[in-house]
Amino acid sequence: MTQPSGAEASAPEPKHARVRKEIAELVAAELSPGDALPGERQLEERFGVSRITIRRAIADLCAEGVLVRRHGKGTFVSHGRVKSSLHLASFNEDMRAEGISPTTRVVVARAEVPPAAVAEFLRLPAGQPAHHLVRVRLGNGAPVSVDECWMPVEATPSLLGDDLTGSLYGLLASYGTPVLTASQSVWADTVAGETARLLDVPAGSPALVFLRHSFTEADGAPAPIEYSVSTYRADRYQLSMTLELTTTS
């Protein structure tokens, strides 16, 4: 009988790939999101491989979003990425759709004069204050995004006295100024300073940034109601979309 050629014979599984699977099984069976992964020395002894192999397997799992490295702290089980399609929905709705419990921590809530770009969008005269909110959005207790938004005081007079830990879209609807449409831009970036601290990641960590211009309706015409910038941890958030071919040329 002829032996299969090198191209036909199945190549042996690389050692780091086998260890990657074994660490993934360890995570699934013994650890929970947020738990620290055992140290490299423990993993070496457990799986009988070199530290180089352990590190490569861990790097693969970090790239897949199973694990996350925290500078100076170690490697931890990821809380997973929240999956969202490009549609007009609140953070809380996206979280609950994925079976994740959403919570919010309010960092800033005050009226102040906005930057020029914000004032222009909200159609505010120079020097007129707007409501300014900065909130950390969490999923199952772990930071997912930092949301900064501005809204006209005239349209949201009681905002600062209301519960700001829930859905702002729900509050806006209760004021009679529901968000009806929005335009949105998304780009990849890195985080620094206060944003990195609030997201609990090292400066320079990757992020997805969403700039959203939201509109309600006034006198039968679209009226700006919210200017927001949301910065999401790239290891905890992903976008999904369905595409249709519109032309064959």
Short mmCIF file of C-alpha atoms in Angstrom, two decimals:
data_model
loop_
_atom_site.label_atom_id
_atom_site.label_comp_id
_atom_site.label_asym_id
_atom_site.label_seq_id
_atom_site.Cartn_x
_atom_site.Cartn_y
_atom_site.Cartn_z
CA MET A 1 0.00 0.00 0.00
CA THR A 2 1.32 3.45 -0.91
CA GLN A 3 1.83 5.87 1.98
CA PRO A 4 0.15 9.26 1.69
CA SER A 5 2.41 12.05 0.50
CA GLY A 6 3.43 14.90 2.79
CA ALA A 7 0.72 17.08 1.25
CA GLU A 8 -1.96 14.42 1.87
CA ALA A 9 -0.92 13.38 5.37
CA SER A 10 -2.32 15.51 8.17
CA ALA A 11 0.39 17.56 9.85
CA PRO A 12 0.75 17.18 13.61
CA GLU A 13 -1.01 19.87 15.63
CA PRO A 14 1.42 22.60 16.76
CA LYS A 15 2.18 22.41 20.47
CA HIS A 16 0.99 25.95 21.18
CA ALA A 17 -2.34 25.23 19.43
CA ARG A 18 -2.89 22.17 21.63
CA VAL A 19 -2.05 24.18 24.76
CA ARG A 20 -4.36 26.98 23.60
CA LYS A 21 -7.24 24.48 23.52
CA GLU A 22 -6.31 23.12 26.94
CA ILE A 23 -6.16 26.59 28.49
CA ALA A 24 -9.49 27.45 26.87
CA GLU A 25 -10.97 24.29 28.41
CA LEU A 26 -9.51 25.26 31.80
CA VAL A 27 -11.14 28.70 31.50
CA ALA A 28 -14.52 27.22 30.55
CA ALA A 29 -14.52 24.57 33.28
CA GLU A 30 -12.84 26.25 36.25
CA LEU A 31 -12.92 30.04 35.88
CA SER A 32 -15.49 32.82 35.57
CA PRO A 33 -15.34 36.19 33.75
CA GLY A 34 -12.97 38.49 35.63
CA ASP A 35 -11.02 35.66 37.29
CA ALA A 36 -7.23 35.73 37.09
CA LEU A 37 -5.56 33.08 34.95
CA PRO A 38 -3.04 30.94 36.88
CA GLY A 39 0.55 32.15 36.56
CA GLU A 40 2.83 31.05 33.74
CA ARG A 41 4.86 28.79 36.03
CA GLN A 42 1.71 26.98 37.19
CA LEU A 43 0.59 26.53 33.60
CA GLU A 44 4.03 25.23 32.60
CA GLU A 45 3.82 22.57 35.30
CA ARG A 46 0.21 21.71 34.54
CA PHE A 47 0.65 21.25 30.80
CA GLY A 48 4.30 20.16 30.72
CA VAL A 49 5.45 22.69 28.13
CA SER A 50 7.87 25.62 27.98
CA ARG A 51 7.04 29.16 29.01
CA ILE A 52 7.39 30.28 25.39
CA THR A 53 4.62 27.87 24.39
CA ILE A 54 2.43 29.07 27.27
CA ARG A 55 2.92 32.70 26.27
CA ARG A 56 2.08 32.03 22.64
CA ALA A 57 -1.09 30.15 23.61
CA ILE A 58 -2.14 32.99 25.93
CA ALA A 59 -1.45 35.55 23.18
CA ASP A 60 -3.74 33.61 20.83
CA LEU A 61 -6.52 33.54 23.45
CA CYS A 62 -6.12 37.28 24.07
CA ALA A 63 -6.43 37.91 20.32
CA GLU A 64 -9.62 35.84 20.29
CA GLY A 65 -11.10 37.82 23.18
CA VAL A 66 -11.12 34.86 25.60
CA LEU A 67 -8.47 36.43 27.84
CA VAL A 68 -7.41 40.01 28.50
CA ARG A 69 -4.04 41.26 29.77
CA ARG A 70 -3.91 44.07 32.33
CA HIS A 71 -0.56 45.79 32.58
CA GLY A 72 1.07 45.14 35.94
CA LYS A 73 -1.84 42.98 37.12
CA GLY A 74 -1.80 39.79 35.05
CA THR A 75 -4.06 37.94 32.63
CA PHE A 76 -7.78 37.60 33.28
CA VAL A 77 -10.80 35.85 31.82
CA SER A 78 -12.56 38.29 29.51
CA HIS A 79 -16.16 39.29 30.06
CA GLY A 80 -16.59 38.74 26.33
CA ARG A 81 -17.55 41.20 23.63
CA VAL A 82 -21.00 42.71 23.47
CA LYS A 83 -22.32 42.17 19.95
CA SER A 84 -24.27 45.01 18.39
CA SER A 85 -25.70 45.66 14.96
CA LEU A 86 -25.78 49.14 13.47
CA HIS A 87 -29.21 50.26 14.61
CA LEU A 88 -30.69 52.96 16.80
CA ALA A 89 -30.89 51.41 20.27
CA SER A 90 -29.79 52.25 23.77
CA PHE A 91 -26.80 50.67 25.49
CA ASN A 92 -29.15 48.94 27.93
CA GLU A 93 -31.14 47.37 25.09
CA ASP A 94 -27.98 46.07 23.41
CA MET A 95 -26.75 44.59 26.70
CA ARG A 96 -30.00 42.87 27.61
CA ALA A 97 -30.27 41.45 24.09
CA GLU A 98 -26.97 39.65 24.80
CA GLY A 99 -28.10 38.43 28.22
CA ILE A 100 -25.80 40.89 30.00
CA SER A 101 -26.81 42.99 33.01
CA PRO A 102 -26.21 46.71 32.30
CA THR A 103 -25.33 49.29 34.95
CA THR A 104 -24.14 52.88 34.79
CA ARG A 105 -21.83 55.05 36.88
CA VAL A 106 -22.30 58.81 36.50
CA VAL A 107 -19.00 60.72 36.45
CA VAL A 108 -20.14 64.18 35.31
CA ALA A 109 -23.63 65.73 35.36
CA ARG A 110 -23.80 69.50 35.06
CA ALA A 111 -24.73 72.44 32.86
CA GLU A 112 -21.80 74.17 31.17
CA VAL A 113 -20.82 75.91 27.96
CA PRO A 114 -20.10 73.24 25.33
CA PRO A 115 -17.28 73.16 22.75
CA ALA A 116 -17.97 75.04 19.53
CA ALA A 117 -18.73 71.90 17.48
CA VAL A 118 -21.34 70.79 20.02
CA ALA A 119 -22.95 74.24 20.22
CA GLU A 120 -23.15 74.38 16.43
CA PHE A 121 -24.90 71.01 16.20
CA LEU A 122 -27.33 71.80 19.04
CA ARG A 123 -27.98 75.24 17.47
CA LEU A 124 -27.04 77.08 20.65
CA PRO A 125 -25.91 80.72 20.75
CA ALA A 126 -22.29 81.26 21.77
CA GLY A 127 -21.88 81.08 25.53
CA GLN A 128 -25.19 79.31 26.19
CA PRO A 129 -24.81 76.26 28.47
CA ALA A 130 -25.95 72.73 27.69
CA HIS A 131 -26.42 69.68 29.87
CA HIS A 132 -23.16 67.70 29.94
CA LEU A 133 -23.02 64.07 31.06
CA VAL A 134 -20.12 61.62 31.29
CA ARG A 135 -21.07 58.08 32.25
CA VAL A 136 -19.25 54.77 32.49
CA ARG A 137 -21.40 51.95 31.09
CA LEU A 138 -20.81 48.49 32.55
CA GLY A 139 -21.82 44.99 31.55
CA ASN A 140 -22.00 42.44 34.37
CA GLY A 141 -20.03 44.92 36.48
CA ALA A 142 -17.14 45.39 34.01
CA PRO A 143 -16.50 48.69 32.14
CA VAL A 144 -17.56 48.52 28.49
CA SER A 145 -17.72 52.16 27.42
CA VAL A 146 -17.36 55.78 28.45
CA ASP A 147 -20.22 57.89 27.09
CA GLU A 148 -20.03 61.68 26.90
CA CYS A 149 -23.11 63.54 25.74
CA TRP A 150 -24.51 67.05 25.49
CA MET A 151 -28.18 68.04 25.36
CA PRO A 152 -29.95 71.41 25.14
CA VAL A 153 -31.13 72.63 28.55
CA GLU A 154 -34.36 74.03 27.11
CA ALA A 155 -35.45 70.60 25.84
CA THR A 156 -34.29 68.71 28.96
CA PRO A 157 -34.90 71.11 31.88
CA SER A 158 -35.28 68.45 34.61
CA LEU A 159 -32.48 66.18 33.39
CA LEU A 160 -29.98 66.76 36.20
CA GLY A 161 -32.60 65.94 38.83
CA ASP A 162 -33.60 62.65 37.21
CA ASP A 163 -32.08 59.17 37.47
CA LEU A 164 -29.16 59.19 35.04
CA THR A 165 -28.15 55.57 35.59
CA GLY A 166 -30.82 54.23 33.24
CA SER A 167 -31.64 54.85 29.60
CA LEU A 168 -31.31 58.45 28.45
CA TYR A 169 -33.49 57.59 25.47
CA GLY A 170 -36.22 56.61 27.94
CA LEU A 171 -35.85 59.95 29.74
CA LEU A 172 -35.95 61.89 26.49
CA ALA A 173 -39.13 60.06 25.50
CA SER A 174 -40.68 60.95 28.87
CA TYR A 175 -39.92 64.64 28.19
CA GLY A 176 -41.82 64.43 24.91
CA THR A 177 -38.58 64.68 22.90
CA PRO A 178 -37.90 61.07 21.82
CA VAL A 179 -34.89 60.25 19.67
CA LEU A 180 -36.33 59.48 16.24
CA THR A 181 -33.29 59.45 13.96
CA ALA A 182 -29.54 59.73 14.27
CA SER A 183 -26.42 59.94 12.14
CA GLN A 184 -23.37 58.08 13.37
CA SER A 185 -19.69 57.74 12.55
CA VAL A 186 -17.46 54.95 13.88
CA TRP A 187 -13.68 54.69 13.92
CA ALA A 188 -10.86 52.81 15.60
CA ASP A 189 -8.66 54.66 18.06
CA THR A 190 -6.57 54.23 21.19
CA VAL A 191 -7.43 55.52 24.67
CA ALA A 192 -5.43 57.70 27.02
CA GLY A 193 -5.71 59.67 30.23
CA GLU A 194 -9.02 59.73 32.08
CA THR A 195 -10.80 57.61 29.46
CA ALA A 196 -8.26 54.80 29.88
CA ARG A 197 -8.63 55.02 33.67
CA LEU A 198 -12.43 54.87 33.52
CA LEU A 199 -12.30 51.88 31.16
CA ASP A 200 -9.70 50.18 33.40
CA VAL A 201 -7.24 49.63 30.55
CA PRO A 202 -3.64 50.77 29.93
CA ALA A 203 -3.13 53.95 27.91
CA GLY A 204 -2.77 53.04 24.25
CA SER A 205 -5.34 50.24 24.40
CA PRO A 206 -7.54 49.87 21.29
CA ALA A 207 -11.08 51.23 21.26
CA LEU A 208 -14.07 51.79 19.01
CA VAL A 209 -15.34 55.38 19.03
CA PHE A 210 -18.89 56.32 18.04
CA LEU A 211 -19.87 59.92 17.27
CA ARG A 212 -23.65 60.22 17.20
CA HIS A 213 -25.89 63.16 16.28
CA SER A 214 -29.43 62.41 17.47
CA PHE A 215 -32.62 64.18 16.43
CA THR A 216 -36.13 64.52 17.79
CA GLU A 217 -38.95 66.46 16.11
CA ALA A 218 -40.12 70.01 16.74
CA ASP A 219 -42.80 71.80 14.72
CA GLY A 220 -42.80 68.96 12.21
CA ALA A 221 -39.07 69.18 11.48
CA PRO A 222 -35.99 67.32 12.78
CA ALA A 223 -34.46 69.03 15.81
CA PRO A 224 -31.07 68.19 17.38
CA ILE A 225 -31.44 66.66 20.84
CA GLU A 226 -28.15 64.91 21.66
CA TYR A 227 -24.48 65.09 20.68
CA SER A 228 -22.61 62.07 22.02
CA VAL A 229 -19.19 60.45 21.83
CA SER A 230 -18.98 56.87 23.12
CA THR A 231 -15.65 55.09 23.53
CA TYR A 232 -15.89 51.29 23.74
CA ARG A 233 -13.24 48.83 24.84
CA ALA A 234 -12.29 46.87 21.73
CA ASP A 235 -11.99 43.65 23.73
CA ARG A 236 -15.57 43.93 24.99
CA TYR A 237 -17.54 45.23 22.03
CA GLN A 238 -18.01 44.25 18.41
CA LEU A 239 -20.22 45.29 15.52
CA SER A 240 -22.16 42.99 13.23
CA MET A 241 -24.02 43.91 10.09
CA THR A 242 -25.84 42.40 7.13
CA LEU A 243 -24.74 43.64 3.71
CA GLU A 244 -26.68 43.55 0.46
CA LEU A 245 -25.24 43.79 -3.03
CA THR A 246 -26.79 46.83 -4.70
CA THR A 247 -25.03 46.58 -8.07
CA THR A 248 -23.17 43.93 -10.03
CA SER A 249 -21.10 46.36 -12.11
#
